[in-house]
Coordinates of C-alpha atoms in Angstrom, one line a residue:
X1 CA 121.8 72.7 100.9
X2 CA 124.8 72.6 98.7
X3 CA 126.2 75.9 97.8
X4 CA 127.7 76.6 94.3
X5 CA 128.9 79.7 92.6
X6 CA 125.5 80.3 91.2
X7 CA 123.6 79.9 94.5
X8 CA 123.3 82.3 97.3
X9 CA 125.2 82.3 100.6
X10 CA 122.7 82.4 103.4
X11 CA 123.9 84.0 106.6
X12 CA 121.3 83.2 109.2
X13 CA 122.3 83.7 112.9
X14 CA 125.3 83.5 115.1
X15 CA 123.9 80.6 117.1
X16 CA 122.8 77.1 116.3
X17 CA 119.2 77.9 116.7
X18 CA 116.8 78.0 113.7
X19 CA 116.5 81.4 112.1
X20 CA 113.5 83.5 112.9
X21 CA 111.5 86.1 111.1
X22 CA 113.7 88.9 112.3
X23 CA 117.1 87.2 111.6
X24 CA 119.1 88.6 108.6
X25 CA 119.6 86.7 105.5
X26 CA 122.3 87.3 102.9
X27 CA 121.9 86.5 99.2
X28 CA 125.0 87.0 97.2
X29 CA 126.3 90.4 98.1
X30 CA 123.2 91.8 99.8
X31 CA 122.2 91.3 103.4
X32 CA 118.5 91.8 104.3
X33 CA 117.8 93.0 107.9
X34 CA 115.0 90.5 108.3
X35 CA 113.0 87.8 106.4
X36 CA 109.7 89.8 106.2
X37 CA 109.5 91.3 102.7
X38 CA 106.9 93.3 100.8
X39 CA 105.5 91.3 97.8
X40 CA 104.9 93.2 94.6
X41 CA 101.5 94.8 94.4
X42 CA 100.3 96.6 91.3
X43 CA 99.0 100.1 91.9
X44 CA 97.8 100.9 88.4
X45 CA 98.8 104.6 88.9
X46 CA 101.5 105.4 86.4
X47 CA 101.8 108.9 85.2
X48 CA 100.2 109.8 81.9
X49 CA 99.9 106.1 81.0
X50 CA 103.5 106.1 80.0
X51 CA 104.9 103.7 82.7
X52 CA 106.5 106.5 84.8
X53 CA 106.2 106.2 88.6
X54 CA 104.7 109.1 90.5
X55 CA 104.6 110.6 94.0
X56 CA 102.0 107.9 94.8
X57 CA 104.7 105.2 94.3
X58 CA 107.2 107.2 96.3
X59 CA 104.9 107.4 99.3
X60 CA 103.5 104.0 99.0
X61 CA 106.8 102.1 98.6
X62 CA 108.6 104.5 101.0
X63 CA 106.1 104.0 103.7
X64 CA 106.6 100.2 103.5
X65 CA 110.4 100.6 103.9
X66 CA 109.8 103.1 106.8
X67 CA 107.6 100.4 108.4
X68 CA 110.6 98.0 108.8
X69 CA 110.4 95.6 105.9
X70 CA 113.6 93.7 104.9
X71 CA 113.0 94.3 101.3
X72 CA 110.3 96.3 99.3
X73 CA 109.7 94.9 95.9
X74 CA 108.0 97.3 93.4
X75 CA 105.1 96.0 91.5
X76 CA 105.1 94.2 88.1
X77 CA 107.1 96.5 86.0
X78 CA 107.0 95.8 82.3
X79 CA 109.9 95.4 80.0
X80 CA 108.0 96.7 76.9
X81 CA 105.0 99.0 76.5
X82 CA 102.9 96.0 75.3
X83 CA 103.8 93.9 78.4
X84 CA 101.9 96.1 80.8
X85 CA 98.9 94.6 82.6
X86 CA 97.0 97.8 82.2
X87 CA 97.8 101.1 80.4
X88 CA 98.5 102.6 83.9
X89 CA 101.2 100.1 84.8
X90 CA 104.8 100.9 85.4
X91 CA 107.7 100.2 83.0
X92 CA 111.4 100.1 82.6
X93 CA 111.8 100.3 78.9
X94 CA 113.1 103.8 78.8
X95 CA 115.3 106.3 80.7
X96 CA 112.5 108.6 81.8
X97 CA 111.2 105.7 83.9
X98 CA 114.6 104.9 85.2
X99 CA 115.1 108.5 86.4
X100 CA 111.7 108.6 88.1
X101 CA 112.5 105.4 90.1
X102 CA 115.8 106.8 91.5
X103 CA 114.3 109.0 94.4
X104 CA 112.1 106.0 95.2
X105 CA 115.0 103.6 95.5
X106 CA 117.1 106.2 97.4
X107 CA 114.4 106.6 100.0
X108 CA 113.8 102.9 100.5
X109 CA 117.5 102.4 101.0
X110 CA 117.7 105.3 103.4
X111 CA 115.2 103.5 105.7
X112 CA 117.4 100.3 105.8
X113 CA 115.3 98.3 103.4
X114 CA 116.5 96.7 100.1
X115 CA 114.8 98.2 97.0
X116 CA 113.6 95.5 94.6
X117 CA 111.7 95.5 91.3
X118 CA 109.7 92.7 89.6
X119 CA 110.3 92.7 85.9
X120 CA 107.4 91.4 83.9
X121 CA 105.5 91.0 80.7
X122 CA 101.8 90.2 80.9
X123 CA 101.4 88.5 77.6
X124 CA 97.8 87.5 76.8
X125 CA 96.7 89.1 80.1
X126 CA 98.0 92.6 79.1
X127 CA 96.0 95.7 78.0
X128 CA 93.3 95.2 80.6
X129 CA 91.2 97.7 82.5
X130 CA 92.5 98.4 86.0
X131 CA 90.5 96.8 88.8
X132 CA 88.4 99.8 89.8
X133 CA 87.2 100.5 86.3
X134 CA 83.6 100.1 85.4
X135 CA 84.7 98.0 82.5
X136 CA 86.5 94.6 82.3
X137 CA 88.5 92.7 79.8
X138 CA 90.7 93.9 77.0
X139 CA 91.1 97.7 76.6
X140 CA 90.3 98.6 73.0
X141 CA 92.8 100.5 70.9
X142 CA 90.7 103.7 70.9
X143 CA 91.0 103.8 74.7
X144 CA 94.7 103.3 74.8
X145 CA 94.9 99.5 74.5
X146 CA 96.8 97.2 72.1
X147 CA 97.0 93.7 70.6
X148 CA 98.4 91.3 73.1
X149 CA 101.0 88.6 72.5
X150 CA 101.4 85.0 73.8
X151 CA 103.2 81.7 73.1
X152 CA 100.1 80.6 71.3
X153 CA 96.9 82.3 70.0
X154 CA 94.9 81.1 72.9
X155 CA 92.9 83.8 74.8
X156 CA 92.5 84.1 78.5
X157 CA 88.7 83.8 79.3
X158 CA 87.0 87.1 78.6
X159 CA 90.0 88.7 76.9
X160 CA 90.9 89.2 73.2
X161 CA 92.8 86.5 71.3
X162 CA 96.6 87.3 71.4
X163 CA 99.0 87.1 68.5
X164 CA 101.4 84.1 68.6
X165 CA 105.0 85.2 69.2
X166 CA 107.5 84.3 66.5
X167 CA 111.0 83.0 67.2
X168 CA 112.5 86.5 66.5
X169 CA 109.8 88.1 68.7
X170 CA 110.9 85.9 71.6
X171 CA 114.6 86.8 71.0
X172 CA 113.5 90.5 71.1
X173 CA 111.8 89.9 74.5
X174 CA 114.9 88.3 76.0
X175 CA 116.7 91.4 75.0
X176 CA 114.0 93.6 76.5
X177 CA 114.4 91.8 79.9
X178 CA 118.2 92.3 79.6
X179 CA 117.8 96.1 79.0
X180 CA 115.2 96.4 81.7
X181 CA 117.6 94.7 84.1
X182 CA 120.3 97.1 83.2
X183 CA 118.0 100.0 83.8
X184 CA 116.9 98.5 87.1
X185 CA 120.5 98.6 88.4
X186 CA 121.0 102.1 87.1
X187 CA 117.7 103.1 88.9
X188 CA 119.1 101.9 92.2
X189 CA 117.3 98.6 92.6
X190 CA 119.4 96.0 94.5
X191 CA 117.2 93.0 93.9
X192 CA 115.4 91.8 90.7
X193 CA 112.5 89.4 90.6
X194 CA 111.3 87.8 87.3
X195 CA 107.6 87.3 87.2
X196 CA 106.9 83.8 85.9
X197 CA 103.6 83.5 87.9
X198 CA 99.9 84.4 87.9
X199 CA 99.3 83.6 84.2
X200 CA 101.6 86.2 82.7
X201 CA 103.9 85.6 79.8
X202 CA 106.7 83.6 81.3
X203 CA 104.1 81.5 83.0
X204 CA 102.2 81.1 79.8
X205 CA 105.2 79.5 78.2
X206 CA 105.7 77.1 81.1
X207 CA 102.1 75.7 81.2
X208 CA 100.9 73.3 78.6
X209 CA 97.4 74.8 79.0
X210 CA 98.6 78.0 77.3
X211 CA 101.6 76.9 75.4
X212 CA 100.5 74.9 72.3
X213 CA 103.7 75.5 70.2
X214 CA 105.4 72.7 68.3
X215 CA 108.8 74.3 68.0
X216 CA 111.8 74.6 70.4
X217 CA 109.7 76.7 72.8
X218 CA 106.8 74.2 73.2
X219 CA 106.1 70.6 73.9
X220 CA 108.5 69.1 76.4
X221 CA 109.1 70.6 79.8
X222 CA 112.6 71.5 78.7
X223 CA 111.2 73.4 75.6
X224 CA 108.5 75.2 77.6
X225 CA 111.1 76.4 80.2
X226 CA 113.6 77.6 77.5
X227 CA 112.3 81.2 77.3
X228 CA 112.5 81.6 81.1
X229 CA 116.0 80.1 81.3
X230 CA 117.2 82.4 78.6
X231 CA 115.8 85.4 80.5
X232 CA 117.4 84.2 83.8
X233 CA 120.8 83.7 82.0
X234 CA 120.8 87.0 80.2
X235 CA 119.7 89.0 83.3
X236 CA 122.3 87.3 85.5
X237 CA 125.0 88.1 82.8
X238 CA 123.8 91.7 82.7
X239 CA 123.7 92.5 86.4
X240 CA 126.8 90.6 87.4
X241 CA 127.4 88.2 90.2
X242 CA 126.5 90.1 93.3
X243 CA 122.9 91.2 92.8
X244 CA 120.2 88.8 94.1
X245 CA 117.9 87.4 91.4
X246 CA 114.6 86.0 92.3
X247 CA 111.9 84.2 90.2
X248 CA 108.3 84.1 91.2
X249 CA 106.5 81.0 90.2
X250 CA 102.8 79.9 90.4
X251 CA 103.5 76.4 91.7
X252 CA 100.2 75.0 90.3
X253 CA 97.6 76.0 87.8
X254 CA 95.0 74.2 90.0
X255 CA 93.9 72.6 86.8
X256 CA 94.1 69.1 85.4
X257 CA 96.9 68.8 82.8
X258 CA 98.4 72.0 83.8
X259 CA 101.6 73.2 85.4
X260 CA 102.3 71.7 88.9
X261 CA 104.6 71.7 91.9
X262 CA 106.8 69.0 90.6
X263 CA 107.3 70.9 87.3
X264 CA 108.1 74.0 89.4
X265 CA 110.7 72.2 91.4
X266 CA 112.5 70.9 88.3
X267 CA 112.5 74.2 86.6
X268 CA 113.5 76.1 89.8
X269 CA 116.6 73.8 90.0
X270 CA 117.4 74.7 86.4
X271 CA 117.0 78.3 87.2
X272 CA 119.3 78.0 90.2
X273 CA 122.0 76.6 87.9
X274 CA 121.4 79.5 85.5
X275 CA 121.9 82.1 88.2
X276 CA 118.7 82.6 90.2
X277 CA 119.0 82.7 93.9
X278 CA 115.6 82.5 95.6
X279 CA 112.1 81.5 94.4
X280 CA 108.9 83.4 95.4
X281 CA 106.2 80.6 95.4
X282 CA 102.6 81.6 94.6
X283 CA 99.9 79.8 92.8
X284 CA 97.2 80.1 90.1
X285 CA 96.3 82.9 87.6
X286 CA 96.7 81.0 84.4
X287 CA 93.1 79.9 83.8
X288 CA 89.8 81.0 85.3
X289 CA 87.1 78.9 86.8
X290 CA 89.3 76.7 88.9
X291 CA 88.7 75.6 92.5
X292 CA 91.3 77.0 94.9
X293 CA 91.3 75.9 98.5
X294 CA 91.9 79.4 99.9
X295 CA 92.7 79.7 103.6
X296 CA 95.4 81.0 106.0
X297 CA 98.8 80.1 104.6
X298 CA 97.3 78.0 101.9
X299 CA 100.4 78.4 99.6
X300 CA 103.1 77.8 102.2
X301 CA 103.1 74.0 101.4
X302 CA 104.2 74.8 97.8
X303 CA 107.1 76.9 99.0
X304 CA 108.1 74.0 101.2
X305 CA 107.7 71.4 98.4
X306 CA 109.9 73.4 96.1
X307 CA 112.5 74.2 98.8
X308 CA 112.9 70.5 99.6
X309 CA 112.7 69.0 96.2
X310 CA 114.8 71.5 94.2
X311 CA 117.2 72.2 97.2
X312 CA 116.7 76.0 96.8
X313 CA 115.8 78.9 99.0
X314 CA 112.2 79.9 98.8
X315 CA 109.8 82.7 99.8
X316 CA 106.3 81.9 101.0
X317 CA 103.2 84.0 100.2
X318 CA 99.4 83.8 100.5
X319 CA 97.2 84.8 103.4
X320 CA 100.0 85.1 105.9
X321 CA 98.6 87.7 108.1
X322 CA 100.0 87.4 111.6
X323 CA 103.4 87.7 113.4
X324 CA 103.4 84.2 115.0
X325 CA 102.2 82.6 111.7
X326 CA 104.9 84.3 109.7
X327 CA 107.6 83.4 112.3
X328 CA 106.6 79.8 112.3
X329 CA 107.0 79.6 108.5
X330 CA 110.7 80.5 109.0
X331 CA 111.5 78.7 112.3
X332 CA 110.0 75.5 111.0
X333 CA 112.2 75.6 107.9
X334 CA 109.2 75.6 105.5
X335 CA 110.6 78.7 103.7
X336 CA 113.5 81.1 104.0
X337 CA 111.6 84.3 103.5
X338 CA 107.9 85.4 104.1
X339 CA 106.5 87.9 101.6
X340 CA 103.2 89.7 102.5
X341 CA 100.9 91.9 100.4
X342 CA 97.5 92.7 101.8
X343 CA 98.7 92.9 105.4
X344 CA 101.1 95.6 104.4
X345 CA 98.3 97.5 102.7
X346 CA 96.4 97.4 106.0
X347 CA 99.4 98.3 108.1
X348 CA 102.6 99.6 106.5
X349 CA 104.3 99.2 109.9
X350 CA 103.4 95.6 110.3
X351 CA 107.1 94.5 110.8
X352 CA 107.5 96.9 113.8
X353 CA 104.2 95.6 115.3
X354 CA 105.2 92.0 114.6
X355 CA 108.6 92.4 116.3
X356 CA 106.7 93.7 119.4
X357 CA 104.4 90.8 119.4
X358 CA 107.3 88.3 119.1
X359 CA 109.4 90.1 121.8
X360 CA 112.1 91.1 119.3
X361 CA 113.9 94.4 119.9
X362 CA 114.7 96.3 116.7
X363 CA 117.2 99.1 116.3
X364 CA 115.4 100.5 113.2
X365 CA 112.3 102.1 114.7
X366 CA 112.1 105.5 112.9
X367 CA 113.4 108.3 115.3
X368 CA 110.5 110.5 114.2
X369 CA 108.0 108.0 115.7
X370 CA 109.8 107.3 119.0
X371 CA 106.8 108.5 121.0
X372 CA 104.6 105.8 119.7
X373 CA 106.3 102.4 119.8
X374 CA 104.2 99.3 119.8
X375 CA 104.0 98.0 123.4
X376 CA 102.2 94.9 124.5
X377 CA 102.1 95.8 128.2

């Protein structure tokens, strides 16, 4: 892959062999100790419904860093109050949130992992009840909900109709992403991911199924990608040239006439030129009622497609559950990083166990746990 000033420098190994799961990777000025990272996972547990992280987030995210992950990326963190998925989601639109994140990033860093945050806006999928609520759909105003916004006044199935964003509204949201990126750095995060997947606002602009605009933010692929590219550029300008910037895409809507992997590859290359470094490739979430062929590693092929066609670094996600499976994704060159979610919920120490299964010796086993290393014999 050709390197430019806007793309990362990838430092793999000191030999000619293909990198493996536990080889380091360097993006811009940050070296990650391995290629097994924690994907963002919403916890719906913010304090007082004001977007402030709690002790739950400290213990949850800290345990994942203690378990040996190369990076720990905090859940979808909204750039505005109205961008939260639920009233209990995290935010980075004020300094109280920033201050509450600092002990969390400090602890993640102290365990040798890179603290990251996913900046997001849920758009028409905001103001929802959290998953374990007895109710579903849009939270009404008298229960702490709000009117949602979107590129077009097209509702997600089962949710209230959103208000269509004006041009000035869009400019305000670009600025909100910039300010949230500034607070991210001040809070101690060393990696930022922009959430343009799973049917949330940036994805809503990208897909013709949710973007029915006829102005400069709708219609052609260039126009539908305009908002995302403005956000990438302003965040890169705000954080400088050394902090890694990721974009999470849903590579397909799994629906006729929707966003697809070729669109993703094209826009990923544009984002690379605008200052993004690596692309976290998931799928779906924009529309309901679609048929998705779920199975082990079912989304890896999309990370491989984008990697090859856009000539960018990618991360693979989606039912990657075992050490050998994750290592094969890297050694085969299908992706540069593996991000896991559910497996980390089941076992926060999965990287330490995976290393033992693969016969890799690590020097970051916690000293406090030396009496209980994973042994296969």
